[in-house]
Amino acid sequence: MAADGAAPPVALRVDGGLCVNDWAMQFLADMLGVPVERPVVTETTAMGAAYLAGMATGVFPGLDGGLDGLAEFWQRDRRFEPAMSEDERAIRYEGWHDAVRHVRTAVET
């Protein structure tokens, strides 16, 4: 359980231009410590617009019955499993914090 009592995520689903970069998706999975799932259709924003147009014209059912009808269109292309150790993750995360501190210091001066 997370600190707020919520269950931790079982996976992160991604979309957009960056998600086609295998290295970036693996790094994201490693740093988050959860699997990352990339869909077959990486531009799901455009797909969402098409679904809305389809619902408006009656091609797809409305949201009254829930999102089950639309969810069946999502298909996974690849799943990236975390492979980084907790120690390595902590070292890299601290390095990121150091970089942010340096940038903030440079901007403030």
A tleap script that builds the chain and sets N, CA, C and O, in Angstrom:
source leaprc.protein.ff14SB
mol = sequence {
  NMET ALA ALA ASP GLY ALA ALA PRO PRO VAL
  ALA LEU ARG VAL ASP GLY GLY LEU CYS VAL
  ASN ASP TRP ALA MET GLN PHE LEU ALA ASP
  MET LEU GLY VAL PRO VAL GLU ARG PRO VAL
  VAL THR GLU THR THR ALA MET GLY ALA ALA
  TYR LEU ALA GLY MET ALA THR GLY VAL PHE
  PRO GLY LEU ASP GLY GLY LEU ASP GLY LEU
  ALA GLU PHE TRP GLN ARG ASP ARG ARG PHE
  GLU PRO ALA MET SER GLU ASP GLU ARG ALA
  ILE ARG TYR GLU GLY TRP HIE ASP ALA VAL
  ARG HIE VAL ARG THR ALA VAL GLU CTHR
}
set mol.1.N position { 0.835 -1.196 0.000 }
set mol.1.CA position { 0.000 0.000 0.000 }
set mol.1.C position { 0.873 1.249 0.000 }
set mol.1.O position { 1.950 1.279 0.594 }
set mol.2.N position { 0.387 2.259 -0.669 }
set mol.2.CA position { 1.061 3.549 -0.691 }
set mol.2.C position { 0.807 4.255 0.638 }
set mol.2.O position { -0.050 3.843 1.420 }
set mol.3.N position { 1.563 5.320 0.878 }
set mol.3.CA position { 1.435 6.051 2.140 }
set mol.3.C position { 0.020 6.571 2.361 }
set mol.3.O position { -0.421 6.679 3.505 }
set mol.4.N position { -0.692 6.893 1.297 }
set mol.4.CA position { -2.048 7.427 1.436 }
set mol.4.C position { -3.101 6.325 1.514 }
set mol.4.O position { -4.298 6.614 1.539 }
set mol.5.N position { -2.665 5.061 1.552 }
set mol.5.CA position { -3.590 3.942 1.639 }
set mol.5.C position { -4.021 3.383 0.305 }
set mol.5.O position { -4.690 2.351 0.251 }
set mol.6.N position { -3.652 4.044 -0.768 }
set mol.6.CA position { -4.020 3.569 -2.108 }
set mol.6.C position { -3.106 2.419 -2.514 }
set mol.6.O position { -1.945 2.355 -2.109 }
set mol.7.N position { -3.641 1.533 -3.304 }
set mol.7.CA position { -2.836 0.417 -3.802 }
set mol.7.C position { -1.835 0.956 -4.829 }
set mol.7.O position { -2.176 1.839 -5.616 }
set mol.8.N position { -0.608 0.435 -4.826 }
set mol.8.CA position { 0.369 0.901 -5.821 }
set mol.8.C position { -0.063 0.487 -7.222 }
set mol.8.O position { -0.781 -0.500 -7.382 }
set mol.9.N position { 0.365 1.230 -8.233 }
set mol.9.CA position { -0.028 0.872 -9.603 }
set mol.9.C position { 0.590 -0.467 -10.009 }
set mol.9.O position { 1.703 -0.799 -9.602 }
set mol.10.N position { -0.139 -1.217 -10.807 }
set mol.10.CA position { 0.389 -2.494 -11.293 }
set mol.10.C position { 1.151 -2.295 -12.591 }
set mol.10.O position { 1.962 -3.143 -12.964 }
set mol.11.N position { 0.907 -1.187 -13.291 }
set mol.11.CA position { 1.626 -0.855 -14.525 }
set mol.11.C position { 1.307 0.586 -14.886 }
set mol.11.O position { 0.319 1.159 -14.425 }
set mol.12.N position { 2.165 1.156 -15.719 }
set mol.12.CA position { 1.941 2.481 -16.265 }
set mol.12.C position { 1.751 2.337 -17.762 }
set mol.12.O position { 2.623 1.809 -18.452 }
set mol.13.N position { 0.628 2.798 -18.266 }
set mol.13.CA position { 0.381 2.773 -19.702 }
set mol.13.C position { 0.785 4.122 -20.273 }
set mol.13.O position { 0.415 5.170 -19.744 }
set mol.14.N position { 1.544 4.082 -21.349 }
set mol.14.CA position { 2.103 5.286 -21.943 }
set mol.14.C position { 1.585 5.477 -23.362 }
set mol.14.O position { 1.081 4.540 -23.981 }
set mol.15.N position { 1.713 6.691 -23.869 }
set mol.15.CA position { 1.409 6.958 -25.275 }
set mol.15.C position { 2.172 8.193 -25.692 }
set mol.15.O position { 2.860 8.804 -24.875 }
set mol.16.N position { 2.061 8.568 -26.953 }
set mol.16.CA position { 2.745 9.737 -27.462 }
set mol.16.C position { 4.071 9.396 -28.112 }
set mol.16.O position { 4.505 8.244 -28.109 }
set mol.17.N position { 4.701 10.408 -28.665 }
set mol.17.CA position { 5.912 10.218 -29.450 }
set mol.17.C position { 7.057 9.560 -28.718 }
set mol.17.O position { 7.740 8.711 -29.290 }
set mol.18.N position { 7.291 9.929 -27.455 }
set mol.18.CA position { 8.426 9.375 -26.722 }
set mol.18.C position { 8.285 7.889 -26.444 }
set mol.18.O position { 9.291 7.200 -26.273 }
set mol.19.N position { 7.075 7.385 -26.396 }
set mol.19.CA position { 6.891 5.986 -26.008 }
set mol.19.C position { 7.429 5.005 -27.044 }
set mol.19.O position { 7.543 3.815 -26.748 }
set mol.20.N position { 7.760 5.461 -28.239 }
set mol.20.CA position { 8.354 4.547 -29.226 }
set mol.20.C position { 9.845 4.337 -28.971 }
set mol.20.O position { 10.471 3.508 -29.631 }
set mol.21.N position { 10.418 5.072 -28.028 }
set mol.21.CA position { 11.823 4.936 -27.675 }
set mol.21.C position { 11.965 3.842 -26.608 }
set mol.21.O position { 11.612 4.046 -25.446 }
set mol.22.N position { 12.486 2.680 -27.021 }
set mol.22.CA position { 12.609 1.546 -26.104 }
set mol.22.C position { 13.476 1.877 -24.894 }
set mol.22.O position { 13.149 1.498 -23.769 }
set mol.23.N position { 14.592 2.592 -25.127 }
set mol.23.CA position { 15.484 2.924 -24.017 }
set mol.23.C position { 14.751 3.773 -22.978 }
set mol.23.O position { 14.843 3.508 -21.779 }
set mol.24.N position { 14.024 4.792 -23.437 }
set mol.24.CA position { 13.304 5.676 -22.518 }
set mol.24.C position { 12.245 4.912 -21.728 }
set mol.24.O position { 12.063 5.161 -20.536 }
set mol.25.N position { 11.548 3.986 -22.380 }
set mol.25.CA position { 10.503 3.231 -21.681 }
set mol.25.C position { 11.106 2.270 -20.662 }
set mol.25.O position { 10.550 2.086 -19.580 }
set mol.26.N position { 12.232 1.660 -20.998 }
set mol.26.CA position { 12.900 0.780 -20.040 }
set mol.26.C position { 13.407 1.576 -18.847 }
set mol.26.O position { 13.277 1.140 -17.704 }
set mol.27.N position { 13.992 2.753 -19.115 }
set mol.27.CA position { 14.477 3.601 -18.039 }
set mol.27.C position { 13.330 4.058 -17.144 }
set mol.27.O position { 13.476 4.111 -15.922 }
set mol.28.N position { 12.200 4.384 -17.743 }
set mol.28.CA position { 11.028 4.786 -16.973 }
set mol.28.C position { 10.567 3.642 -16.071 }
set mol.28.O position { 10.272 3.856 -14.895 }
set mol.29.N position { 10.504 2.439 -16.615 }
set mol.29.CA position { 10.121 1.276 -15.803 }
set mol.29.C position { 11.117 1.063 -14.664 }
set mol.29.O position { 10.725 0.783 -13.531 }
set mol.30.N position { 12.410 1.199 -14.975 }
set mol.30.CA position { 13.440 1.011 -13.950 }
set mol.30.C position { 13.325 2.049 -12.845 }
set mol.30.O position { 13.405 1.711 -11.664 }
set mol.31.N position { 13.137 3.315 -13.219 }
set mol.31.CA position { 13.095 4.379 -12.224 }
set mol.31.C position { 11.812 4.368 -11.400 }
set mol.31.O position { 11.827 4.724 -10.222 }
set mol.32.N position { 10.710 3.964 -12.012 }
set mol.32.CA position { 9.445 3.911 -11.273 }
set mol.32.C position { 9.280 2.611 -10.491 }
set mol.32.O position { 8.542 2.553 -9.507 }
set mol.33.N position { 9.971 1.580 -10.939 }
set mol.33.CA position { 9.839 0.287 -10.281 }
set mol.33.C position { 8.535 -0.422 -10.593 }
set mol.33.O position { 8.114 -1.308 -9.850 }
set mol.34.N position { 7.885 -0.035 -11.699 }
set mol.34.CA position { 6.656 -0.697 -12.146 }
set mol.34.C position { 6.762 -0.963 -13.648 }
set mol.34.O position { 7.474 -0.246 -14.352 }
set mol.35.N position { 6.072 -1.973 -14.141 }
set mol.35.CA position { 6.089 -2.219 -15.585 }
set mol.35.C position { 5.489 -1.051 -16.357 }
set mol.35.O position { 4.589 -0.365 -15.873 }
set mol.36.N position { 5.997 -0.841 -17.548 }
set mol.36.CA position { 5.490 0.193 -18.460 }
set mol.36.C position { 4.950 -0.510 -19.692 }
set mol.36.O position { 5.640 -1.326 -20.303 }
set mol.37.N position { 3.716 -0.193 -20.056 }
set mol.37.CA position { 3.070 -0.832 -21.204 }
set mol.37.C position { 2.857 0.176 -22.325 }
set mol.37.O position { 2.266 1.238 -22.132 }
set mol.38.N position { 3.359 -0.190 -23.506 }
set mol.38.CA position { 3.210 0.656 -24.695 }
set mol.38.C position { 2.133 0.043 -25.579 }
set mol.38.O position { 2.151 -1.162 -25.827 }
set mol.39.N position { 1.192 0.859 -26.059 }
set mol.39.CA position { 0.128 0.327 -26.919 }
set mol.39.C position { 0.581 0.179 -28.365 }
set mol.39.O position { 1.582 0.765 -28.780 }
set mol.40.N position { -0.158 -0.600 -29.115 }
set mol.40.CA position { 0.079 -0.726 -30.551 }
set mol.40.C position { -0.102 0.642 -31.208 }
set mol.40.O position { 0.724 1.066 -32.016 }
set mol.41.N position { -1.192 1.327 -30.853 }
set mol.41.CA position { -1.446 2.679 -31.368 }
set mol.41.C position { -0.886 3.653 -30.349 }
set mol.41.O position { -1.458 3.836 -29.274 }
set mol.42.N position { 0.237 4.279 -30.690 }
set mol.42.CA position { 0.906 5.146 -29.716 }
set mol.42.C position { 0.290 6.533 -29.615 }
set mol.42.O position { 0.540 7.242 -28.640 }
set mol.43.N position { -0.488 6.925 -30.571 }
set mol.43.CA position { -1.129 8.248 -30.522 }
set mol.43.C position { -2.572 8.093 -30.046 }
set mol.43.O position { -3.516 8.253 -30.820 }
set mol.44.N position { -2.726 7.781 -28.764 }
set mol.44.CA position { -4.065 7.521 -28.248 }
set mol.44.C position { -4.903 8.787 -28.097 }
set mol.44.O position { -6.124 8.701 -27.961 }
set mol.45.N position { -4.271 9.958 -28.120 }
set mol.45.CA position { -5.056 11.193 -28.111 }
set mol.45.C position { -5.900 11.268 -29.375 }
set mol.45.O position { -7.089 11.582 -29.325 }
set mol.46.N position { -5.270 10.978 -30.510 }
set mol.46.CA position { -6.010 10.968 -31.780 }
set mol.46.C position { -7.062 9.872 -31.766 }
set mol.46.O position { -8.167 10.061 -32.273 }
set mol.47.N position { -6.718 8.718 -31.181 }
set mol.47.CA position { -7.690 7.629 -31.101 }
set mol.47.C position { -8.878 8.048 -30.238 }
set mol.47.O position { -10.023 7.725 -30.553 }
set mol.48.N position { -8.608 8.761 -29.160 }
set mol.48.CA position { -9.692 9.239 -28.305 }
set mol.48.C position { -10.624 10.179 -29.042 }
set mol.48.O position { -11.843 10.114 -28.876 }
set mol.49.N position { -10.055 11.047 -29.853 }
set mol.49.CA position { -10.885 11.958 -30.658 }
set mol.49.C position { -11.745 11.170 -31.642 }
set mol.49.O position { -12.910 11.499 -31.865 }
set mol.50.N position { -11.155 10.124 -32.228 }
set mol.50.CA position { -11.921 9.286 -33.159 }
set mol.50.C position { -13.044 8.552 -32.419 }
set mol.50.O position { -14.148 8.431 -32.949 }
set mol.51.N position { -12.784 8.067 -31.219 }
set mol.51.CA position { -13.823 7.399 -30.430 }
set mol.51.C position { -14.972 8.355 -30.133 }
set mol.51.O position { -16.142 7.992 -30.255 }
set mol.52.N position { -14.620 9.599 -29.737 }
set mol.52.CA position { -15.672 10.573 -29.436 }
set mol.52.C position { -16.519 10.860 -30.670 }
set mol.52.O position { -17.743 10.952 -30.583 }
set mol.53.N position { -15.862 11.001 -31.820 }
set mol.53.CA position { -16.607 11.220 -33.058 }
set mol.53.C position { -17.489 10.017 -33.368 }
set mol.53.O position { -18.622 10.170 -33.823 }
set mol.54.N position { -16.966 8.824 -33.119 }
set mol.54.CA position { -17.741 7.602 -33.338 }
set mol.54.C position { -18.939 7.509 -32.413 }
set mol.54.O position { -20.000 7.037 -32.823 }
set mol.55.N position { -18.789 7.954 -31.166 }
set mol.55.CA position { -19.920 7.942 -30.234 }
set mol.55.C position { -20.966 8.969 -30.666 }
set mol.55.O position { -22.168 8.720 -30.570 }
set mol.56.N position { -20.494 10.130 -31.143 }
set mol.56.CA position { -21.429 11.178 -31.577 }
set mol.56.C position { -22.245 10.742 -32.790 }
set mol.56.O position { -23.378 11.189 -32.968 }
set mol.57.N position { -21.678 9.877 -33.620 }
set mol.57.CA position { -22.383 9.441 -34.829 }
set mol.57.C position { -23.052 8.080 -34.661 }
set mol.57.O position { -23.678 7.571 -35.590 }
set mol.58.N position { -22.916 7.489 -33.458 }
set mol.58.CA position { -23.568 6.212 -33.201 }
set mol.58.C position { -22.766 4.988 -33.630 }
set mol.58.O position { -23.257 3.865 -33.516 }
set mol.59.N position { -21.553 5.181 -34.117 }
set mol.59.CA position { -20.711 4.040 -34.497 }
set mol.59.C position { -20.298 3.257 -33.258 }
set mol.59.O position { -20.259 2.027 -33.278 }
set mol.60.N position { -19.991 3.973 -32.180 }
set mol.60.CA position { -19.647 3.356 -30.896 }
set mol.60.C position { -20.742 3.677 -29.897 }
set mol.60.O position { -21.385 4.722 -29.996 }
set mol.61.N position { -20.963 2.790 -28.933 }
set mol.61.CA position { -21.958 3.095 -27.903 }
set mol.61.C position { -21.484 4.265 -27.047 }
set mol.61.O position { -20.287 4.541 -26.963 }
set mol.62.N position { -22.418 4.934 -26.424 }
set mol.62.CA position { -22.077 6.043 -25.535 }
set mol.62.C position { -21.421 5.540 -24.264 }
set mol.62.O position { -21.193 4.341 -24.101 }
set mol.63.N position { -21.122 6.455 -23.375 }
set mol.63.CA position { -20.458 6.111 -22.122 }
set mol.63.C position { -21.430 5.584 -21.073 }
set mol.63.O position { -21.011 5.230 -19.971 }
set mol.64.N position { -22.716 5.525 -21.394 }
set mol.64.CA position { -23.699 5.056 -20.422 }
set mol.64.C position { -23.367 3.667 -19.896 }
set mol.64.O position { -23.563 3.386 -18.714 }
set mol.65.N position { -22.876 2.817 -20.751 }
set mol.65.CA position { -22.529 1.457 -20.353 }
set mol.65.C position { -21.120 1.328 -19.831 }
set mol.65.O position { -20.650 0.207 -19.637 }
set mol.66.N position { -20.412 2.442 -19.589 }
set mol.66.CA position { -19.036 2.413 -19.111 }
set mol.66.C position { -18.065 2.441 -20.276 }
set mol.66.O position { -18.461 2.605 -21.430 }
set mol.67.N position { -16.804 2.282 -19.963 }
set mol.67.CA position { -15.746 2.353 -20.969 }
set mol.67.C position { -15.346 0.989 -21.497 }
set mol.67.O position { -14.389 0.890 -22.265 }
set mol.68.N position { -16.049 -0.062 -21.110 }
set mol.68.CA position { -15.665 -1.412 -21.518 }
set mol.68.C position { -15.580 -1.552 -23.026 }
set mol.68.O position { -14.660 -2.192 -23.535 }
set mol.69.N position { -16.509 -0.972 -23.739 }
set mol.69.CA position { -16.498 -1.091 -25.195 }
set mol.69.C position { -15.268 -0.462 -25.816 }
set mol.69.O position { -14.713 -0.986 -26.782 }
set mol.70.N position { -14.844 0.660 -25.261 }
set mol.70.CA position { -13.660 1.324 -25.789 }
set mol.70.C position { -12.375 0.656 -25.314 }
set mol.70.O position { -11.398 0.591 -26.059 }
set mol.71.N position { -12.369 0.169 -24.106 }
set mol.71.CA position { -11.162 -0.452 -23.552 }
set mol.71.C position { -10.715 -1.665 -24.348 }
set mol.71.O position { -9.525 -1.979 -24.377 }
set mol.72.N position { -11.641 -2.348 -24.989 }
set mol.72.CA position { -11.261 -3.533 -25.746 }
set mol.72.C position { -10.433 -3.193 -26.980 }
set mol.72.O position { -9.793 -4.073 -27.554 }
set mol.73.N position { -10.437 -1.921 -27.397 }
set mol.73.CA position { -9.631 -1.525 -28.547 }
set mol.73.C position { -8.161 -1.327 -28.197 }
set mol.73.O position { -7.306 -1.348 -29.082 }
set mol.74.N position { -7.859 -1.134 -26.904 }
set mol.74.CA position { -6.467 -0.931 -26.490 }
set mol.74.C position { -5.737 -2.268 -26.557 }
set mol.74.O position { -6.187 -3.259 -25.981 }
set mol.75.N position { -4.626 -2.290 -27.251 }
set mol.75.CA position { -3.822 -3.506 -27.373 }
set mol.75.C position { -2.375 -3.171 -27.028 }
set mol.75.O position { -1.831 -2.162 -27.474 }
set mol.76.N position { -1.774 -4.028 -26.234 }
set mol.76.CA position { -0.378 -3.812 -25.832 }
set mol.76.C position { 0.573 -4.253 -26.937 }
set mol.76.O position { 0.439 -5.340 -27.498 }
set mol.77.N position { 1.528 -3.390 -27.234 }
set mol.77.CA position { 2.611 -3.717 -28.160 }
set mol.77.C position { 3.766 -4.358 -27.393 }
set mol.77.O position { 4.306 -5.383 -27.809 }
set mol.78.N position { 4.140 -3.740 -26.266 }
set mol.78.CA position { 5.292 -4.224 -25.511 }
set mol.78.C position { 5.165 -3.819 -24.059 }
set mol.78.O position { 4.624 -2.761 -23.735 }
set mol.79.N position { 5.671 -4.677 -23.189 }
set mol.79.CA position { 5.691 -4.402 -21.748 }
set mol.79.C position { 7.148 -4.372 -21.306 }
set mol.79.O position { 7.899 -5.313 -21.563 }
set mol.80.N position { 7.543 -3.300 -20.644 }
set mol.80.CA position { 8.899 -3.135 -20.133 }
set mol.80.C position { 8.893 -3.409 -18.635 }
set mol.80.O position { 8.217 -2.712 -17.879 }
set mol.81.N position { 9.631 -4.407 -18.210 }
set mol.81.CA position { 9.689 -4.791 -16.801 }
set mol.81.C position { 10.865 -4.094 -16.119 }
set mol.81.O position { 11.941 -3.977 -16.706 }
set mol.82.N position { 10.665 -3.627 -14.874 }
set mol.82.CA position { 11.783 -3.006 -14.159 }
set mol.82.C position { 12.924 -4.014 -13.979 }
set mol.82.O position { 12.697 -5.172 -13.628 }
set mol.83.N position { 14.145 -3.553 -14.224 }
set mol.83.CA position { 15.308 -4.431 -14.086 }
set mol.83.C position { 16.399 -3.816 -13.213 }
set mol.83.O position { 17.411 -4.464 -12.944 }
set mol.84.N position { 16.207 -2.583 -12.771 }
set mol.84.CA position { 17.212 -1.875 -11.977 }
set mol.84.C position { 17.061 -2.220 -10.505 }
set mol.84.O position { 15.943 -2.364 -10.012 }
set mol.85.N position { 18.171 -2.351 -9.807 }
set mol.85.CA position { 18.128 -2.648 -8.372 }
set mol.85.C position { 17.650 -1.410 -7.603 }
set mol.85.O position { 17.747 -0.284 -8.091 }
set mol.86.N position { 17.143 -1.641 -6.415 }
set mol.86.CA position { 16.697 -0.534 -5.553 }
set mol.86.C position { 17.851 0.417 -5.255 }
set mol.86.O position { 17.661 1.633 -5.246 }
set mol.87.N position { 19.055 -0.126 -5.009 }
set mol.87.CA position { 20.217 0.715 -4.719 }
set mol.87.C position { 20.558 1.615 -5.901 }
set mol.87.O position { 20.783 2.812 -5.722 }
set mol.88.N position { 20.600 1.047 -7.119 }
set mol.88.CA position { 20.888 1.824 -8.317 }
set mol.88.C position { 19.819 2.888 -8.538 }
set mol.88.O position { 20.135 4.023 -8.897 }
set mol.89.N position { 18.566 2.530 -8.328 }
set mol.89.CA position { 17.461 3.485 -8.479 }
set mol.89.C position { 17.640 4.662 -7.523 }
set mol.89.O position { 17.471 5.815 -7.918 }
set mol.90.N position { 17.979 4.377 -6.274 }
set mol.90.CA position { 18.163 5.432 -5.275 }
set mol.90.C position { 19.326 6.348 -5.648 }
set mol.90.O position { 19.226 7.564 -5.486 }
set mol.91.N position { 20.425 5.783 -6.143 }
set mol.91.CA position { 21.586 6.583 -6.551 }
set mol.91.C position { 21.213 7.501 -7.715 }
set mol.91.O position { 21.549 8.685 -7.705 }
set mol.92.N position { 20.528 6.962 -8.703 }
set mol.92.CA position { 20.142 7.770 -9.864 }
set mol.92.C position { 19.109 8.840 -9.486 }
set mol.92.O position { 19.149 9.952 -10.011 }
set mol.93.N position { 18.203 8.510 -8.593 }
set mol.93.CA position { 17.193 9.480 -8.175 }
set mol.93.C position { 17.855 10.627 -7.414 }
set mol.93.O position { 17.488 11.787 -7.602 }
set mol.94.N position { 18.811 10.316 -6.569 }
set mol.94.CA position { 19.536 11.364 -5.853 }
set mol.94.C position { 20.333 12.222 -6.837 }
set mol.94.O position { 20.428 13.435 -6.655 }
set mol.95.N position { 20.904 11.611 -7.872 }
set mol.95.CA position { 21.605 12.372 -8.901 }
set mol.95.C position { 20.677 13.341 -9.614 }
set mol.95.O position { 21.068 14.462 -9.942 }
set mol.96.N position { 19.454 12.907 -9.850 }
set mol.96.CA position { 18.462 13.783 -10.472 }
set mol.96.C position { 18.159 14.965 -9.557 }
set mol.96.O position { 18.081 16.104 -10.017 }
set mol.97.N position { 17.985 14.695 -8.245 }
set mol.97.CA position { 17.737 15.779 -7.294 }
set mol.97.C position { 18.903 16.769 -7.287 }
set mol.97.O position { 18.682 17.979 -7.240 }
set mol.98.N position { 20.138 16.271 -7.332 }
set mol.98.CA position { 21.312 17.152 -7.387 }
set mol.98.C position { 21.273 18.033 -8.631 }
set mol.98.O position { 21.552 19.229 -8.553 }
set mol.99.N position { 20.929 17.448 -9.780 }
set mol.99.CA position { 20.862 18.212 -11.025 }
set mol.99.C position { 19.807 19.306 -10.928 }
set mol.99.O position { 20.047 20.432 -11.362 }
set mol.100.N position { 18.655 18.995 -10.369 }
set mol.100.CA position { 17.596 19.997 -10.214 }
set mol.100.C position { 18.056 21.109 -9.281 }
set mol.100.O position { 17.795 22.282 -9.548 }
set mol.101.N position { 18.735 20.761 -8.195 }
set mol.101.CA position { 19.247 21.783 -7.269 }
set mol.101.C position { 20.225 22.716 -7.987 }
set mol.101.O position { 20.182 23.931 -7.795 }
set mol.102.N position { 21.100 22.150 -8.809 }
set mol.102.CA position { 22.072 22.966 -9.541 }
set mol.102.C position { 21.369 23.913 -10.516 }
set mol.102.O position { 21.726 25.087 -10.610 }
set mol.103.N position { 20.397 23.415 -11.221 }
set mol.103.CA position { 19.668 24.249 -12.170 }
set mol.103.C position { 18.918 25.354 -11.444 }
set mol.103.O position { 18.930 26.504 -11.883 }
set mol.104.N position { 18.277 25.022 -10.354 }
set mol.104.CA position { 17.528 26.034 -9.612 }
set mol.104.C position { 18.467 27.101 -9.066 }
set mol.104.O position { 18.136 28.286 -9.079 }
set mol.105.N position { 19.626 26.690 -8.590 }
set mol.105.CA position { 20.614 27.650 -8.080 }
set mol.105.C position { 21.081 28.567 -9.199 }
set mol.105.O position { 21.192 29.777 -9.003 }
set mol.106.N position { 21.356 28.006 -10.368 }
set mol.106.CA position { 21.814 28.802 -11.507 }
set mol.106.C position { 20.747 29.795 -11.962 }
set mol.106.O position { 21.070 30.923 -12.332 }
set mol.107.N position { 19.491 29.386 -11.936 }
set mol.107.CA position { 18.398 30.250 -12.378 }
set mol.107.C position { 18.156 31.360 -11.366 }
set mol.107.O position { 17.820 32.480 -11.752 }
set mol.108.N position { 18.318 31.076 -10.102 }
set mol.108.CA position { 18.043 32.063 -9.052 }
set mol.108.C position { 19.126 33.124 -8.947 }
set mol.108.O position { 18.891 34.181 -8.362 }
set mol.109.N position { 20.302 32.868 -9.496 }
set mol.109.CA position { 21.390 33.857 -9.383 }
set mol.109.C position { 21.456 34.751 -10.581 }
set mol.109.O position { 22.311 35.634 -10.646 }
savepdb mol mol.pdb
quit
